[in-house]
XYZ file of C-alpha atoms in Angstrom:
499
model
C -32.054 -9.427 77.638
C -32.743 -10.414 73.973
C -29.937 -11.688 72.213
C -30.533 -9.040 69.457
C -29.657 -6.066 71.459
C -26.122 -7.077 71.757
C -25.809 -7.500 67.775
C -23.922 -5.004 65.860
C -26.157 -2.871 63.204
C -25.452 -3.547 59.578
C -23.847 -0.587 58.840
C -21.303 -0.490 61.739
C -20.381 -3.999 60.626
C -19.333 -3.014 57.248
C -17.946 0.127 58.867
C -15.757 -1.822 60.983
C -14.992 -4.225 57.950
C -13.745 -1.864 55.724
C -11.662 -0.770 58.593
C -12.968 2.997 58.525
C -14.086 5.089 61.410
C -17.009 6.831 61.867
C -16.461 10.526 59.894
C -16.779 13.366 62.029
C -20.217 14.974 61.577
C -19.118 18.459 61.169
C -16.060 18.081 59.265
C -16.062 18.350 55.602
C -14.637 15.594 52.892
C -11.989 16.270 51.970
C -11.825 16.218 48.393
C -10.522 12.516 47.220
C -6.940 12.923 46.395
C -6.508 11.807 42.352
C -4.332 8.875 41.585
C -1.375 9.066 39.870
C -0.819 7.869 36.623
C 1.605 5.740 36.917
C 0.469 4.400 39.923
C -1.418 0.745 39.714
C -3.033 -1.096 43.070
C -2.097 -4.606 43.795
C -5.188 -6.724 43.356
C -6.257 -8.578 46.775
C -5.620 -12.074 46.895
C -9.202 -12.179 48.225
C -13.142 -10.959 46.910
C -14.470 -8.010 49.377
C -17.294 -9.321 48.324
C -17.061 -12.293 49.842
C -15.022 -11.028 52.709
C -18.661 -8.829 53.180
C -20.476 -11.904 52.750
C -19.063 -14.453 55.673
C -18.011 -11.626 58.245
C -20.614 -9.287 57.899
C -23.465 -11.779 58.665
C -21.285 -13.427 61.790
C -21.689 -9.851 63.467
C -24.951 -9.123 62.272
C -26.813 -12.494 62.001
C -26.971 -13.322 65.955
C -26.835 -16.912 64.951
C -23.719 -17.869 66.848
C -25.131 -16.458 70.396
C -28.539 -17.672 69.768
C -27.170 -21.429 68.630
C -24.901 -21.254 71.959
C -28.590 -20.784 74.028
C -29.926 -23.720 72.373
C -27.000 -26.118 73.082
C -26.583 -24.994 76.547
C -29.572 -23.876 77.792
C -31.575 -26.590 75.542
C -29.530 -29.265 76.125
C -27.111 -28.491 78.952
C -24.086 -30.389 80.041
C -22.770 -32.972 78.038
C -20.363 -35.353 79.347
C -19.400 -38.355 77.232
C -21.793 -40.969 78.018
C -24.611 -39.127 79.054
C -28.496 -38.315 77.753
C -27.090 -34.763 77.218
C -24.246 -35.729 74.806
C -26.068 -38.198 72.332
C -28.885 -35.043 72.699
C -26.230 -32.427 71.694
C -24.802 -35.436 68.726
C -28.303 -35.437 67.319
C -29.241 -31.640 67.831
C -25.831 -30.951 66.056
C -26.796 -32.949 63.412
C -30.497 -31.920 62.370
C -29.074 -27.916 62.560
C -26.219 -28.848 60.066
C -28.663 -30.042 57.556
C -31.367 -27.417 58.606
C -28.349 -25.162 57.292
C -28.071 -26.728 54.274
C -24.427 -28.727 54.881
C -24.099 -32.231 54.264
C -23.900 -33.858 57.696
C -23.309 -37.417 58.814
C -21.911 -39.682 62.025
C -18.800 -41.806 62.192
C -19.120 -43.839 65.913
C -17.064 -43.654 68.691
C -16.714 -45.669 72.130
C -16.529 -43.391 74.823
C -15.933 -44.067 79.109
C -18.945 -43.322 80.886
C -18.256 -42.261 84.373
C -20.607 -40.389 86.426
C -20.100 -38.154 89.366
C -22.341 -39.029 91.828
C -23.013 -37.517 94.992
C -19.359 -35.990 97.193
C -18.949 -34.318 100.704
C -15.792 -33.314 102.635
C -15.117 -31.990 105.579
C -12.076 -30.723 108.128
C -12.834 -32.831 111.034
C -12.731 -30.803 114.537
C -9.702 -30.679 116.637
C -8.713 -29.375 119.905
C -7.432 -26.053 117.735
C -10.130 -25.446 115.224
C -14.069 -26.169 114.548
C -15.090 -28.598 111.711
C -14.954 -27.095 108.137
C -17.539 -28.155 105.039
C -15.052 -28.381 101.928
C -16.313 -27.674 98.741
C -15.339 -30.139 96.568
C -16.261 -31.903 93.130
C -14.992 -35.530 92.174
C -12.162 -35.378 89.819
C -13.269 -37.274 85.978
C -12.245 -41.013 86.387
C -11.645 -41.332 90.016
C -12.533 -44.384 91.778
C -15.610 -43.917 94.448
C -15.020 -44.128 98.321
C -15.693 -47.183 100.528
C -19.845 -45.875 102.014
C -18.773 -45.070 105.005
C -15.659 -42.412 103.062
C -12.268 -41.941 104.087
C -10.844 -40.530 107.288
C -7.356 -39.460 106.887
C -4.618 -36.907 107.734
C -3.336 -34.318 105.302
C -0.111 -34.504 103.487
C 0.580 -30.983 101.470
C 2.992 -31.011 98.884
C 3.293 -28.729 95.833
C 5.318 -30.808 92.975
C 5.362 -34.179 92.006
C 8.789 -34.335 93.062
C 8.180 -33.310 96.602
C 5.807 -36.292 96.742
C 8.259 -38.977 94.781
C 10.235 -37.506 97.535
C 8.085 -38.159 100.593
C 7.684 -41.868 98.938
C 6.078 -44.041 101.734
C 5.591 -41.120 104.410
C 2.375 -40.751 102.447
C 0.713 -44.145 102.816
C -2.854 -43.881 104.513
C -2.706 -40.547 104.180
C -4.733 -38.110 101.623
C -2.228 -36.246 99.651
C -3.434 -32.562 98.868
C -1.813 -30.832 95.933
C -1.429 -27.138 96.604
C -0.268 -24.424 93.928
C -0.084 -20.964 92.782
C -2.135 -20.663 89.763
C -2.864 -16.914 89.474
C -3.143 -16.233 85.376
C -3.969 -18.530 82.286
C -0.465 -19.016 81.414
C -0.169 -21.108 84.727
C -2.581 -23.908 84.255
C 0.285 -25.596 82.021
C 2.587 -25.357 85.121
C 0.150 -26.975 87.518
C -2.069 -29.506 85.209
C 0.065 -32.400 85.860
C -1.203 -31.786 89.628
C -4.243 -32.843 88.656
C -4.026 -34.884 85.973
C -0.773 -37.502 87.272
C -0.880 -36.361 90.603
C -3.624 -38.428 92.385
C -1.894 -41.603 90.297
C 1.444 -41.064 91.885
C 0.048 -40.727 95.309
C -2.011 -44.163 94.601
C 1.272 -45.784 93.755
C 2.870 -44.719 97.209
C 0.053 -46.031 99.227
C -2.254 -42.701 99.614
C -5.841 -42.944 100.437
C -6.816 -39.768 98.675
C -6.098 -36.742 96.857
C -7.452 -33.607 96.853
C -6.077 -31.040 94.336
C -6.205 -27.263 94.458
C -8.488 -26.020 91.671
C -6.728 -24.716 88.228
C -8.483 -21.646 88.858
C -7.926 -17.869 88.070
C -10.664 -16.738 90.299
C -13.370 -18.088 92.450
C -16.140 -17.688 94.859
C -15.863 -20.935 96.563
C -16.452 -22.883 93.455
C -14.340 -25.904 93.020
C -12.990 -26.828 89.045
C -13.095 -30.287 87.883
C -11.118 -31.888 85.345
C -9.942 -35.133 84.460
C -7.625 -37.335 86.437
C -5.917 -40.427 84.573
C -4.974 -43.873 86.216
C -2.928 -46.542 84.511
C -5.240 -49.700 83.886
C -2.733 -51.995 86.122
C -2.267 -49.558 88.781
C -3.915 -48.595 92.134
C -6.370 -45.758 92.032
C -7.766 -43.721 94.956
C -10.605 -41.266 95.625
C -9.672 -38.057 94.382
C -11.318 -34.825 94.153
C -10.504 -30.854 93.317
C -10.841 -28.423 96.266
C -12.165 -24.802 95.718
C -9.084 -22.224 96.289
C -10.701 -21.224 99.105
C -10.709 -24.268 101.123
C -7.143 -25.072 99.784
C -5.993 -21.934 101.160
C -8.108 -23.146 104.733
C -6.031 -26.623 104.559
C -2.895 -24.725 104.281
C -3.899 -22.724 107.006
C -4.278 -25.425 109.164
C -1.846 -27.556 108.537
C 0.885 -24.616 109.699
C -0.487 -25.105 112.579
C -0.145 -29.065 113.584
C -1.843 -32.023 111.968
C -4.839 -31.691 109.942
C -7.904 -34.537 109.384
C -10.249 -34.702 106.810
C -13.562 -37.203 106.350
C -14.079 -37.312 102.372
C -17.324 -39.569 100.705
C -17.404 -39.701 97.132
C -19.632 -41.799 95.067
C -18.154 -41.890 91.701
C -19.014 -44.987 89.429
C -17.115 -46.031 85.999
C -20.089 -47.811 83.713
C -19.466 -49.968 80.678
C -18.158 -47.862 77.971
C -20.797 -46.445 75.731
C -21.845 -45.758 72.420
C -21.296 -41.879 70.812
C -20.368 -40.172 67.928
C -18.367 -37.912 66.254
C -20.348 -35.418 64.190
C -19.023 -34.595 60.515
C -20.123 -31.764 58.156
C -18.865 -30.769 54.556
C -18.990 -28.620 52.195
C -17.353 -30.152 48.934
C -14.542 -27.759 47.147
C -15.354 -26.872 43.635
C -11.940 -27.276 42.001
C -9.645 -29.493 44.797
C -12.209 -31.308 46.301
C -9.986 -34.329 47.208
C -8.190 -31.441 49.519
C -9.666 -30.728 52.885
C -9.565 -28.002 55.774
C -10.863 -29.074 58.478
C -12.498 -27.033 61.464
C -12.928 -28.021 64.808
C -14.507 -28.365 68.358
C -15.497 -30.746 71.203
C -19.194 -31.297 71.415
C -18.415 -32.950 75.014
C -18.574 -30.781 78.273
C -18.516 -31.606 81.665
C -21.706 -32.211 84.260
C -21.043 -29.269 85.652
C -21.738 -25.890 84.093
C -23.810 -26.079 80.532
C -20.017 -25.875 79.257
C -20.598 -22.640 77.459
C -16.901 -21.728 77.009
C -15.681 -25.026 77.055
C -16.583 -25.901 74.420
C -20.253 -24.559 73.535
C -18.443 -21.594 72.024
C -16.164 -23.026 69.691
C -18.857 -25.597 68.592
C -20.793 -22.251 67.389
C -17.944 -20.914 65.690
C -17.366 -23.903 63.747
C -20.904 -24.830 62.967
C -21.375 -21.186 61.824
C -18.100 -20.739 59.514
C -19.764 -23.602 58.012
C -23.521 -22.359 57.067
C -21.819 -18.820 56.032
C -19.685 -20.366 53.301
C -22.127 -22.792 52.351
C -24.253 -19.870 51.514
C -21.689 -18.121 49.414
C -22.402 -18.273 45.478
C -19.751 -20.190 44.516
C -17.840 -23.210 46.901
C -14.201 -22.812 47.624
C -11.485 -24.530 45.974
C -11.058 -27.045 48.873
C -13.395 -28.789 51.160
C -14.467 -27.299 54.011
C -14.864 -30.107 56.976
C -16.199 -29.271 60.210
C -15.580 -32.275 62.735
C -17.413 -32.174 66.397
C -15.078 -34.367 68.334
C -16.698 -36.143 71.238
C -14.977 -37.263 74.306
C -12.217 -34.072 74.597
C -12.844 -33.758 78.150
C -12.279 -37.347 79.548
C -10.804 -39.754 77.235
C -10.067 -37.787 73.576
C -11.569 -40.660 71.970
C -13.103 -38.846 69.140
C -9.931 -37.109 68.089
C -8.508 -40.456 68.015
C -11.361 -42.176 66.495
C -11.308 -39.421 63.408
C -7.461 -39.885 62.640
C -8.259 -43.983 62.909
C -10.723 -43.533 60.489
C -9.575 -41.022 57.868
C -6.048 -42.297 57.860
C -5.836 -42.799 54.337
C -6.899 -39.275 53.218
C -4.518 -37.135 56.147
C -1.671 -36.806 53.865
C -4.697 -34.432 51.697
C -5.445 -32.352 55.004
C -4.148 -29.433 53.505
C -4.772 -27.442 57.470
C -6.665 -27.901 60.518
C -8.013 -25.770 63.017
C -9.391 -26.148 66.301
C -11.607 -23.821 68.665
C -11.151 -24.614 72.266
C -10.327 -21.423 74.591
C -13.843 -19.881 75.506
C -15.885 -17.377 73.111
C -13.507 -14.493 73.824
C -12.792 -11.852 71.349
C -10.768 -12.699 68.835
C -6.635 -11.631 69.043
C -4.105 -12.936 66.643
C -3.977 -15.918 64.316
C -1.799 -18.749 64.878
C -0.277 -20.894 62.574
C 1.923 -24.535 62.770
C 3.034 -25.286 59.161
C 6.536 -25.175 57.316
C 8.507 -22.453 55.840
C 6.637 -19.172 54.937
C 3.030 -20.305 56.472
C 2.594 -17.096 58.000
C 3.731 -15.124 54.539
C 1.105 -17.074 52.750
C -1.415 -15.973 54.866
C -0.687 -12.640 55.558
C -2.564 -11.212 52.072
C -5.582 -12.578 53.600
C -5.031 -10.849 56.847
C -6.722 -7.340 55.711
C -9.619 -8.732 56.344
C -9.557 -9.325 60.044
C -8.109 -6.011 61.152
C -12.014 -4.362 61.840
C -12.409 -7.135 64.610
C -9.232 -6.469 66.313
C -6.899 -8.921 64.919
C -3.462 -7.356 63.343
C -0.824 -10.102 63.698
C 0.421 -13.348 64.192
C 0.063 -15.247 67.428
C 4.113 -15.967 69.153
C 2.930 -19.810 69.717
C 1.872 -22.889 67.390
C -1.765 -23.835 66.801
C -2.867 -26.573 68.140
C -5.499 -28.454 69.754
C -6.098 -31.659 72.281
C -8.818 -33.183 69.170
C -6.675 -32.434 66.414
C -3.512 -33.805 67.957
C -3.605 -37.024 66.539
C -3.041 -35.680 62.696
C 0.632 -34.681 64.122
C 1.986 -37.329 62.977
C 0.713 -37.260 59.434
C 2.318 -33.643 59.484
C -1.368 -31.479 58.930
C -0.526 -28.082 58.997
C -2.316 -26.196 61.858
C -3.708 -22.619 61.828
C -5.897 -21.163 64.540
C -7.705 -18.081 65.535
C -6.290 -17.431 69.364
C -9.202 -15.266 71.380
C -8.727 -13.589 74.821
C -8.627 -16.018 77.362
C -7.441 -14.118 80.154
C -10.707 -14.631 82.040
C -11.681 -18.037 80.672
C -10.360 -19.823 83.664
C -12.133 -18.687 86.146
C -15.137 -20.348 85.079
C -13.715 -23.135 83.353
C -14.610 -26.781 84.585
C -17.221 -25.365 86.621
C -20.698 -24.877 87.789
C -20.510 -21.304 86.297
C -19.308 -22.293 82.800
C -23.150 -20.536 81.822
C -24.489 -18.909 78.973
C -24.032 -15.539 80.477
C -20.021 -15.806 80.770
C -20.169 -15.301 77.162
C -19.707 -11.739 74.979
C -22.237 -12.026 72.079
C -19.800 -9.529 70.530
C -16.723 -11.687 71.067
C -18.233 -14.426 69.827
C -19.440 -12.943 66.913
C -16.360 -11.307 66.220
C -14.304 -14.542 66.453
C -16.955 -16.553 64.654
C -16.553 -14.054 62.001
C -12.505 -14.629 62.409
C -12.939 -18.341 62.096
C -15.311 -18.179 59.301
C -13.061 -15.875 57.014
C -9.288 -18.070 57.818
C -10.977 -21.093 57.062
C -11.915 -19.262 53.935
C -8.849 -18.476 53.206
C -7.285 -21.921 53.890
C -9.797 -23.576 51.148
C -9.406 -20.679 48.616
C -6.153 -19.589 48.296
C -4.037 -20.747 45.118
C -1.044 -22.281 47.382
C -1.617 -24.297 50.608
C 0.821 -24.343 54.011
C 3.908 -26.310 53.439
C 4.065 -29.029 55.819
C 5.736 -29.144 58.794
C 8.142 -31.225 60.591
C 6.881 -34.484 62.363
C 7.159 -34.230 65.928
C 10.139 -35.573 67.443
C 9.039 -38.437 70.158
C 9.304 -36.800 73.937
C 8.683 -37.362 77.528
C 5.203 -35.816 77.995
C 5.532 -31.765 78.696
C 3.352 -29.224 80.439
C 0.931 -27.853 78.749
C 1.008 -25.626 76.335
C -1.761 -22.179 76.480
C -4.968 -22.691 76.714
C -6.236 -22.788 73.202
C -3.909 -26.051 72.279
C -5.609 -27.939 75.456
C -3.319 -30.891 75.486
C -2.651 -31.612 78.849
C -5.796 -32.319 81.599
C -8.237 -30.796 79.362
C-alpha cells in the first residue's frame, strides 16, 4: 500500500491541531459569543504559527514513514560492526545535509560479534520424541566446541535459585524460565538474560538458554545482549522462543531432560563506527544545547524498525522541520545518532567522553527508544517545577492525544552517561504495550509500524524539542544520582538494562 494513503489530509491536521472537532453538517453556528470588556486572554508562551508549522507537516508530510522504508528496507539490519551499520552512518549522514542541517561524524570503537549459524534440539528419550528448538544466539556469547554441547537441563527462575543450586549446575545447561506477560515485566526478567548466562559460567554450566523477553510470539525466539566479565568464564548461550520454553518445562516435570545445542558465534577485532551528529545553531543562546536522540544500531535480526528505526525518524525529522522554520530557536537544536545501543553503548559513552566540557550547557536531553507507537504523555527528569515550565507549551500536543505528564523519569540507555553532569531529561513516552512482541526479533519489520503513530509522535518530538530550545527559562537541574547496586530496569522507553 502506498505510504500516502495512511497520511492525514491537510485540513484534518490543522483540525486536530487546533483541537476542534469536525462541526456537525446540519447544525447551525451558533452565533460567536462577544467578549467581555474587561476580559483580556493570556498570550501563549508559544507562536501557533509555528506550532502549525513543525506539527502540521509531521502528519501531513509522510516523511517520517517513508525515511523509516529507506533505512530498513534500504539498508536493513544494522548491528554494530557490520556493512549495514557504517551503510545506515553514511545514509544518515547525506539525508541530514540533503535536509539542509549541518551534519558531521565523531568516531567510535565498537565490538563486532556476529551470529553465525545455531541449532538445538530436545534429544529423544524413552518418554518423548526429539524436539527442534528455536533458538537465536544471545549478543556476545562465546561459540560452541563443532561438534555442540550435549547436556541435561537445569530450570531455575531467579538468579538466586541458581546462586542457590551453586555446583549442582556444573556440566549442565542452565535454562532461565519466567513469566513475562506485559511490557512492564521485561525490567523484572532482563537480568535473566543479561547476568544470567555469566552466573551460570561462574558455577561450572555448559550453557544457557533463556526464555525470550517476549509479550507474544509465534515461535519466534528474541535476542538481546548477554554480558561476560573480561576475566571470567563464558559459555554458549542462547534465547529460546516461549514456545519451546514452555516444551522444556513440560518435560522436565516429567524426569530428566537432554538437549544437543551448536552455536557458531565469533567475537572479531573491534571495529571502526561512528556516531552521527546534526545541528541546528540557536539564534540568541547558541552556546546552549538540546539535544535529541536515537540508536542508529539494530540487531541482525529484524530490519529493527521499532528498535530503533522509529525513533531515528523522529529525531532526524524534528530536525529538518525546525530547520525549515523562518527564524532558529533560541538554543541549539542537536540531534545525536548513537551507535552501539544494542551491544556495547559505546556511542553514548563515546559522546559524553567527547563533549565533556560543554555538558554543564546541555540545557535537556531527550531520547526516542520504545517503538513508533502513538504518542501518550511527556516525561520529564529535571529539578523543581520542570513539569510547570513546560506545561504552557503543552496546548499544543493535546490534537495528537497527549494531555499530561508521564508518572516516571525520562530517560534513555544512550543518554545515560550525561547523569552525572546532571542534564535535565524530557521525553515523549508512546504506547508500547505491543512493542515487545516483536522486539529483538525477526519480525521487528517495516509493517509493525503505524504511519499515523509515527507521525503523530514525530510531530510530538518535533514540537517539545521546540519548546526546550525556545522557551525564555530552561529545566532546573536535577540531583546527581546517588551511586547504587545495579537495579532492574526501568520501562521500556529508558532502555537501561539488556537493551
Amino acid at each position: 500500500m502506498p505510504v500516502a494513503t495512511f497520511i492525514l489530509p491537510a485540513s484534518l491536521a490543522f483540525q486536530l491541531l487546533s483541537g476542534a472537532a469536525p462541526a456537525a453538517k446540519t447544525a447551525p453556528k451558533p452565533a460567536p459569543a462577544k467578549p467581555a470588556a474587561t476580559a483580556k486572554a493570556a498570550a501563549p508562551a508559544y507562536s501557533q504559527a509555528t506550532a502549525e508549522k513543525l506539527i502540521g507537516p509531521a502528519l501531513t508530510d509522510g516523511r517520517a514513514y517513508a525515511r523509516l522504508a529507506e533505512l530498513t528496507d534500504g539498508i536493513g539490519p544494522r548491528l554494530s560492526g557490520s556493512e549495514g551499520a557504517e551503510a545506515a552512518v553514511q545514509w544518515a549522514l547525506r539525508t541530514f545535509k540533503a535536509d539542509g542541517v549541518k551534519a558531521w561524524l565523531e568516531p567510535v570503537k565498537v565490538p563486532h560479534w556476529v551470529r553465525g549459524e545455531i541449532s538445538g534440539e530436545v534429544l529423544a528419550s524413552e518418554r518423548t520424541r526429539g524436539h527442534p528448538l528455536a533458538l537465536l544466539a544471545l549478543g556476545g556469547s562465546p561459540p560452541t566446541a563443532p561438534e555442540g554441547i550435549t547436556a541435561e537441563v537445569v530450570e531455575v527462575t531467579s538468579l538466586e535459585q541458581l546462586e542457590s543450586l551453586g555446583a549442582a549446575v556444573k556440566g549442565k545447561l542452565v535454562f532461565f524460565n519466567h513469566t513475562m506477560a506485559v511490557p512492564s515485566d521485561y525490567g523484572r526478567f532482563a537480568g535473566l538474560r543479561s547476568r544470567g548466562p555469566a552466573v551460570a559460567a561462574k558455577h561450572g554450566a555448559a550453557g544457557a538458554l533463556v526464555r525470550s523477553l517476549a509479550t507474544a510470539s509465534l515461535r519466534t525466539p528474541h535476542t538481546g545482549a548477554t554480558n561476560f566479565s573480561s576475566d571470567g568464564p563464558r559459555i554458549p548461550a542462547a534465547s529460546v522462543s516461549t514456545e519451546d520454553a514452555d516444551l522444556l518445562h513440560r518435560l522436565l516435570t516429567g524426569g530428566p531432560v537432554r538437549v544437543k545445542l551448536s552455536l557458531g558465534s565469533s567475537e572479531l577485532p573491534d571495529a571502526d563506527s561512528s556516531n552521527v551528529i546534526a545541528e541546528i545553531r540557536g539564534r540568541e543562546k547558541p552556546q546552549e544545547i538540546v539535544l535529541i536522540g536515537a540508536h542508529l544500531d539494530s540487531w541482525d535480526v529484524g530490519t529493527g524498525a521499532h528498535d530503533d528505526g522509529a525513533g531515528v525518524v523522529m529525531v532526524m525529522e524534528a530536525a529538518r522541520l525546525i530547520a525549515k522554520l523562518p527564524q532558529a530557536p533560541r538554543r541549539t537544536v542537536r540531534v545525536v545518532l548513537f551507535m552501539n545501543e544494542e551491544n556495547g553503548l559505546r556511542g553514548g559513552r563515546a559522546y559524553a567522553e567527547a563533549h565533556a566540557a560543554e555538558l554543564p550547557r546541555h540545557v535537556g536531553a531527550l531520547e526516542m527508544d520504545a517503538g513508533g507507537g502513538r504518542p501518550v504523555s511527556i516525561s520529564v527528569r529535571a529539578g523543581e517545577d520542570g513539569q510547570e515550565l513546560l506545561r504552557p507549551w503543552m496546548p499544543p500536543l493535546t490534537a495528537l492525544g497527549v494531555t499530561q505528564f508521564a508518572s516516571r523519569e525520562a530517560g534513555g540507555a544512550d543518554i545515560s552517561p550525561l547523569l552525572p553532569a546532571r542534564v535535565p531529561f524530557f521525553g515523549v513516552e508512546v504506547d508500547s504495550s505491543r512493542y515487545f512482541d516483536v522486539h529483538h526479533t525477526e519480525a521487528d519489520t517495516l509493517d509493525k509500524v503505524d504511519p499515523q503513530d509515527l507521525a503523530r509522535s514525530t510531530a510530538a518530538v518535533a514540537w517539545m524539542t521546540y519548546a526546550l530550545a525556545e522557551m525564555p527559562g530552561t529545566l532546573a537541574r536535577p540531583e546527581a544520582p546517588a551511586p547504587r547496586a545495579p537495579a532492574a530496569a526501568p520501562a521500556p522507553q529508558s532502555k537501561t538494562l539488556g537493551n
